[in-house]
Coordinates of C-alpha atoms and ligand atoms in Angstrom, one line a residue:
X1 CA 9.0 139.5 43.4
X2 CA 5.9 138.1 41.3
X3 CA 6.3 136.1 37.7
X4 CA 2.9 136.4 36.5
X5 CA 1.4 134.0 34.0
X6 CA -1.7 134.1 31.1
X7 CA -4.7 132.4 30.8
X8 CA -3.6 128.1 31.1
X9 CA -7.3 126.9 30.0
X10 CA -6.2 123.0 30.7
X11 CA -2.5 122.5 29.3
X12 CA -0.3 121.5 31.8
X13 CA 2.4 120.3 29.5
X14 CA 3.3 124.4 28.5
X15 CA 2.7 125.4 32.3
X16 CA 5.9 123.0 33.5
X17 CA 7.8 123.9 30.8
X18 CA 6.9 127.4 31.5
X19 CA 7.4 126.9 35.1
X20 CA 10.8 125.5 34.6
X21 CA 11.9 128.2 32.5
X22 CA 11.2 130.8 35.0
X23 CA 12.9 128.7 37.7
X24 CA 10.4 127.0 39.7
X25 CA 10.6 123.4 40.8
X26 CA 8.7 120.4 42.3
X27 CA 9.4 119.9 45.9
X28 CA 9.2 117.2 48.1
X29 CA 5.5 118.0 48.2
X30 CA 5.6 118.3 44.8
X31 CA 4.5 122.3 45.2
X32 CA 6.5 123.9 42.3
X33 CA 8.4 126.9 43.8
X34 CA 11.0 129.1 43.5
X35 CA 13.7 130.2 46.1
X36 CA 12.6 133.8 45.6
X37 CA 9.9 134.7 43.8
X38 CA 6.4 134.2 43.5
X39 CA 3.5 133.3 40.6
X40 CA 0.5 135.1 39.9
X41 CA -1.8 133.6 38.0
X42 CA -4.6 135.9 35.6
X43 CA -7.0 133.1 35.9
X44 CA -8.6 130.9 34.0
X45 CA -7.0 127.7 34.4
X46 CA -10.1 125.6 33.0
X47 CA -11.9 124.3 29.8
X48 CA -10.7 123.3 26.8
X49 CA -7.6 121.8 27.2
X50 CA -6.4 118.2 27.7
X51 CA -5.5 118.4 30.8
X52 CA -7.9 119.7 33.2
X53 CA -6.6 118.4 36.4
X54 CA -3.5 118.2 35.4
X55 CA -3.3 122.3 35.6
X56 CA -5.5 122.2 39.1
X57 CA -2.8 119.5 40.6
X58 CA -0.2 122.3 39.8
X59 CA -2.0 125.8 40.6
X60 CA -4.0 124.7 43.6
X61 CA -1.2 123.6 46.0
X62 CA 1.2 126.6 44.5
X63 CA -1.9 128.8 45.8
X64 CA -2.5 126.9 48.9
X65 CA 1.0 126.5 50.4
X66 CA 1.8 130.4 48.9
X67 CA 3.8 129.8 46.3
X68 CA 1.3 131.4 44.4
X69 CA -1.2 133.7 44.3
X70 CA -4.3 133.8 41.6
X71 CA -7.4 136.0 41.2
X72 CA -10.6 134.1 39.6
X73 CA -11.0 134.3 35.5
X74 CA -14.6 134.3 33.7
X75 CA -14.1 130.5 33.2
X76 CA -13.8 129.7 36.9
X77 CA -16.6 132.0 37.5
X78 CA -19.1 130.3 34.9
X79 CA -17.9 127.2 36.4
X80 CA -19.1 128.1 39.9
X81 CA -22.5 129.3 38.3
X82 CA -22.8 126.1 36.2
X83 CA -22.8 124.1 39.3
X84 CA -25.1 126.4 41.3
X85 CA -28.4 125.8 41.2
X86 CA -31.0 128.9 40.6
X87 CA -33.0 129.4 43.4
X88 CA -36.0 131.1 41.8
X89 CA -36.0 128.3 38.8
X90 CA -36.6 124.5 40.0
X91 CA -33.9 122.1 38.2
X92 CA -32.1 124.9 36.7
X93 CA -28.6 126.5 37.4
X94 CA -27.5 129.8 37.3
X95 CA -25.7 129.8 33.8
X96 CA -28.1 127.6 32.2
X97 CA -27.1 124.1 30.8
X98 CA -27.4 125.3 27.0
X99 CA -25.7 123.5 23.7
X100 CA -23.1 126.8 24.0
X101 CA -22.4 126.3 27.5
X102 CA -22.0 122.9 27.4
X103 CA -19.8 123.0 24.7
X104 CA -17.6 125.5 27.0
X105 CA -17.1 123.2 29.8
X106 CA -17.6 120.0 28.9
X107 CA -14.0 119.3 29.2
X108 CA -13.9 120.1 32.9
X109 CA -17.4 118.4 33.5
X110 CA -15.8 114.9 32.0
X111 CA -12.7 115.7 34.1
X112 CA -14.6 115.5 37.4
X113 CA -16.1 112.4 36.4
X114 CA -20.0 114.3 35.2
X115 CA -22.0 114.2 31.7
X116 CA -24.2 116.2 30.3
X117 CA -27.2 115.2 32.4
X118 CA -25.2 114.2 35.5
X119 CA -25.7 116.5 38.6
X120 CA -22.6 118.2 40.0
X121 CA -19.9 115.9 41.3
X122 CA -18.0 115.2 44.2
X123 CA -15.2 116.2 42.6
X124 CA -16.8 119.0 40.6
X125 CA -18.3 120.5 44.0
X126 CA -14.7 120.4 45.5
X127 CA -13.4 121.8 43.1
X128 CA -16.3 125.1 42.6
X129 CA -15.5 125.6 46.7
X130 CA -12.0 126.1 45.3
X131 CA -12.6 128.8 42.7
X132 CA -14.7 130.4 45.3
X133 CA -11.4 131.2 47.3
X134 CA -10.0 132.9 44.6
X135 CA -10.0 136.6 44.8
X136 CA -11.5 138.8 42.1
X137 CA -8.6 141.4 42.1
X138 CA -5.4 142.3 43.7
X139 CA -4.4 145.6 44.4
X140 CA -0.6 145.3 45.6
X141 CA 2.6 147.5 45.8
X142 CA 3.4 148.5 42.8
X143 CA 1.2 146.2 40.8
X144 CA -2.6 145.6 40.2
X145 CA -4.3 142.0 38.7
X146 CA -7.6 141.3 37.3
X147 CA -8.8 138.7 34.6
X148 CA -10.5 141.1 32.1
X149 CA -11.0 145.3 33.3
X150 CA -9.7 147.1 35.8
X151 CA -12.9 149.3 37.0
X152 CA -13.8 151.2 39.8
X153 CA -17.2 151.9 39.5
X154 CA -17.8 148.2 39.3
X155 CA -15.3 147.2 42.4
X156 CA -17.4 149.5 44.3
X157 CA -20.9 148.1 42.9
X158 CA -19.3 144.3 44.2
X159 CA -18.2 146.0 47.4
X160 CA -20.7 144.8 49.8
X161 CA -20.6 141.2 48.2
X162 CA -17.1 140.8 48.3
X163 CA -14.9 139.7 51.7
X164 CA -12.0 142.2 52.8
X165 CA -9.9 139.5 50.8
X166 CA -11.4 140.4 47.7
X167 CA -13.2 136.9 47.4
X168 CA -17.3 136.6 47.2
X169 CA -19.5 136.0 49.6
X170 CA -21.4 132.8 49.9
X171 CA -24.4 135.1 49.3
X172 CA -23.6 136.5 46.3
X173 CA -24.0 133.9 43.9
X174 CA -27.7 134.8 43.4
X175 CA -27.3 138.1 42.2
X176 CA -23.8 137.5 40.3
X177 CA -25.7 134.7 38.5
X178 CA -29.1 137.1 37.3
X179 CA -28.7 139.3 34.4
X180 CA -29.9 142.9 34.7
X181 CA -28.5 142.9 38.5
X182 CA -25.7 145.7 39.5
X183 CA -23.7 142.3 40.5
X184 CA -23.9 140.3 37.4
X185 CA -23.0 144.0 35.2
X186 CA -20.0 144.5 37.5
X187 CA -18.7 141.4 37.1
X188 CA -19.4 141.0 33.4
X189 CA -16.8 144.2 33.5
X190 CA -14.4 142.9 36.0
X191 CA -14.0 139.2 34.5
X192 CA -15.2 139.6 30.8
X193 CA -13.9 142.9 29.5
X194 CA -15.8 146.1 29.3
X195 CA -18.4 145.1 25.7
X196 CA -19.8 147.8 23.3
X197 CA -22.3 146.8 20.7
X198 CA -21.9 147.4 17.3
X199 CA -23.9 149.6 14.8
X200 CA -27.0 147.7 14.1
X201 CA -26.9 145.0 11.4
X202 CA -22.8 144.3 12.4
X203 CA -21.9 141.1 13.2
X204 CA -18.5 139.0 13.2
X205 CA -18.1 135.6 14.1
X206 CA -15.7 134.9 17.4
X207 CA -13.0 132.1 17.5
X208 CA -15.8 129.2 18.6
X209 CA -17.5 130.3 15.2
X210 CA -20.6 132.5 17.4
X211 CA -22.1 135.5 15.8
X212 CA -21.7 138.8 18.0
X213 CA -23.0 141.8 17.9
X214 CA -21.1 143.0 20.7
X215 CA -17.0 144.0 20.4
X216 CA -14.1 143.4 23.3
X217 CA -12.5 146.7 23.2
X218 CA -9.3 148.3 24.8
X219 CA -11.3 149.6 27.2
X220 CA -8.4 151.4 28.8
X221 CA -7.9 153.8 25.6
X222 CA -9.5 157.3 26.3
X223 CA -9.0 159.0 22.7
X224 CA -12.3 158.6 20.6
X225 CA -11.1 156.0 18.1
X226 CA -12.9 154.2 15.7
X227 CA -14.3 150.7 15.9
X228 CA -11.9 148.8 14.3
X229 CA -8.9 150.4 16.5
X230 CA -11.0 149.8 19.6
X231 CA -12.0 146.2 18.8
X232 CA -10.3 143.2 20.2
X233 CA -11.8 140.3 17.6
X234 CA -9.6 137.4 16.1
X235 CA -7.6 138.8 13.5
X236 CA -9.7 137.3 10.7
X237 CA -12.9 139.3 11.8
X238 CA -11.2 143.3 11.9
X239 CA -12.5 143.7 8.5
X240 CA -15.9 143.2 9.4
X241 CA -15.7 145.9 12.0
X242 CA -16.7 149.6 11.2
X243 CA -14.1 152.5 10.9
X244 CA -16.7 155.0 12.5
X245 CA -15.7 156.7 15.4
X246 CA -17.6 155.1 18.7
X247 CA -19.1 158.1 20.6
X248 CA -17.5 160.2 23.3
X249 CA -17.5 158.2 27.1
X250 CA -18.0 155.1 25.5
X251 CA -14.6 153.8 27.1
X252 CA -14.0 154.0 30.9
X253 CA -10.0 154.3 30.4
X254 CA -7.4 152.9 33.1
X255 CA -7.0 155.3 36.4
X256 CA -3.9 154.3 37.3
X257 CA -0.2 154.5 37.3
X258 CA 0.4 151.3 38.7
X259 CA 1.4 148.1 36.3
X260 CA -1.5 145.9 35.4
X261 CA -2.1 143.0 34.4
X262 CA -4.7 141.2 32.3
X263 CA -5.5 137.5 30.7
X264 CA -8.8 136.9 28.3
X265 CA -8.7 138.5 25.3
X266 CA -6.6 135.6 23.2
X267 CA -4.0 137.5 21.5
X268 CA -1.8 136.4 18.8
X269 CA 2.1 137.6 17.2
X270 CA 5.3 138.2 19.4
X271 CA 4.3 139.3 23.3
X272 CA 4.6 142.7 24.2
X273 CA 2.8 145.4 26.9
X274 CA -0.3 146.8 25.4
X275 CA 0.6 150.2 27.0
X276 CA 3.4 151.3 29.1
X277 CA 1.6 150.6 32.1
X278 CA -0.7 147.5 30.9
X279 CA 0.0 143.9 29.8
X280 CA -2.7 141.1 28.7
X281 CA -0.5 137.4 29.1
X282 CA -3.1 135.6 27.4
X283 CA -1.4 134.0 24.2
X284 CA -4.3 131.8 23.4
X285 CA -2.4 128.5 24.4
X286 CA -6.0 126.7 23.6
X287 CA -6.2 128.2 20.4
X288 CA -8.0 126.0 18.8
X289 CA -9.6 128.0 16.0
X290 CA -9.5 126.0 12.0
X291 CA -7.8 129.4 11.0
X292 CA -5.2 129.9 13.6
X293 CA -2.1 128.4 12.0
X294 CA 0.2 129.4 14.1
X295 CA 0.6 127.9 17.8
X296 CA -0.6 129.3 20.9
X297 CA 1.8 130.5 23.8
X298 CA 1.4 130.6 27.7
X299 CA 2.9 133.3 28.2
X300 CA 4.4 135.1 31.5
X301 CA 6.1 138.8 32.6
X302 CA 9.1 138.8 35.0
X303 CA 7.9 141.6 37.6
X304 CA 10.9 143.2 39.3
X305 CA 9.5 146.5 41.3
X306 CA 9.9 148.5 37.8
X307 CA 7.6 151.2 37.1
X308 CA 7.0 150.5 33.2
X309 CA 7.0 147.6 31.6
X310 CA 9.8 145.9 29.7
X311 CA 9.2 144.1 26.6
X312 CA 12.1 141.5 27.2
X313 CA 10.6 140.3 30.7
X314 CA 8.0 138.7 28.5
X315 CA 8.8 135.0 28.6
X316 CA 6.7 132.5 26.6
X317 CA 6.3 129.0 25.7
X318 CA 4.9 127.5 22.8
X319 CA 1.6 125.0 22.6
Ligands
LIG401 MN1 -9.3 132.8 28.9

């Protein structure tokens, strides 16, 4: 059976303490395992924390020798796109090498040994044909795994760019990387969360301190709800978000009865499932927001075959 585990964004500290709580040891190899159970990881593994490589030395050979599986987060995506270069634009890459998005990653970028105006590593590049492995969902027995939204209509818009493993293609990185393609909408879903604006004039600022005009939601609700219940924003910013009902089909809902499971969306407070049939396991270990008093937690859920989820198989360590 499967222990799955939350966003990691670069501490490796909490990931062997929370390894070793769950029962997983080194081996000879030094591939953490457990006698009888597997990892899944949500994704994201990268930016922000201290320890960059320290979290690849420990997912990468759990992944590689199967003690592990993982499908790709947004941050392991931006990083392959950050490395790519645009085809159509000399001297530029596919997520552009702005202030913002060199903020984002500059912690990886330094890890394998670039700067700001260095081209992409050895080590970097090694590291991007990694990521690319990783699948962008898994659909198994009794379970289902993605970084941000579970979607159909935008699995089916990747279909033809995606392997029968679930992993890109080496031609897809094109249209992934240009806004206003099917590609790049689907995976903004997939990976980032399913977005709604807000009514004009709104804005909130995000943990990083960014104006947005544009709301996470709980995309899997159906119900019209307002704003505000819909929103997933740092808990600072739900004042700032309208009570006004969002408008019917706004919300593509979750077409399953299988668990799944989600990182991304930094929550906060004691961890529990977000529905009976949905858990997000990302505790915001990297919280690193002036406000945010309270540590972060990599957080993981015991999967045993059950059909609902069980708030004690939550099990979390502290930043
Ligand atoms: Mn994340």
């Amino acid at each position: 059976m499967y222990d799955l585990i939350g966003d990691i964004h670069g501490h490796a500290g909490p990931l062997e303490r929370l390894l070793t709580k769950l029962g997983y040891e080194a081996d000879r190899e030094g591939v953490w395992r457990h006698p009888s159970r597997q990892v899944i990881f949500l994704g994201d593994f990268i930016d922000r924390g201290p320890a960059q490589m320290g979290v690849i030395s420990i997912v990468r050979p759990m992944v590689d020798n199967g003690a592990a599986l993982a499908v790709m987060g947004n941050h392991e995506f931006n990083a392959i796109m950050y490395a790519t270069k645009n085809p159509d634009r000399s001297g530029e890459y596919l997520r552009v090498h702005s202030d913002d998005n060199w903020k984002q990653h500059e912690a990886f970028v330094k890890a394998v040994g670039g700067s700001r105006d260095s081209d992409v590593t050895e080590k970097q590049q090694e590291l991007i044909d990694w990521f690319k492995t990783l699948p962008v969902y898994l659909d198994l027995e009794g379970l289902r795994v993605v970084h941000a939204c579970w979607h159909r209509p935008s699995f089916d818009a990747l279909a033809v760019y995606l392997d029968d493993g679930q992993r890109f293609r080496e031609n897809a990185w094109t249209d992934l990387g240009t806004k206003g393609t099917a590609a790049y909408e689907a995976a903004e879903v997939l990976l980032k969360g399913w977005e709604i604006p807000l009514p004009l004039g709104i804005t909130f600022r995000d943990k990083d301190d960014k104006e947005r005009d544009q709301i996470r939601t709980r995309w899997w609700e159906r119900a019209q709800r307002g704003y505000r219940q819909l929103a997933i924003v740092p808990d600072d910013a739900i004042d700032r978000i309208p009570d006004s009902p969002i408008g019917a089909d706004s919300l593509p809902g979750y077409d399953g009865d299988k668990l799944l499971f989600l990182g991304h969306y930094w929550l906060s407070g004691d961890p529990e499932p977000l529905t009976d049939h949905i858990a997000c396991l990302d505790y915001s270990i990297a919280g690193e927001n002036a406000a945010d008093t309270t540590p972060g937690k990599l957080c993981a859920y015991r999967f045993d075959g059950e059909d609902q989820l069980i708030k004690d198989k939550f099990v979390w360590v502290s930043g």
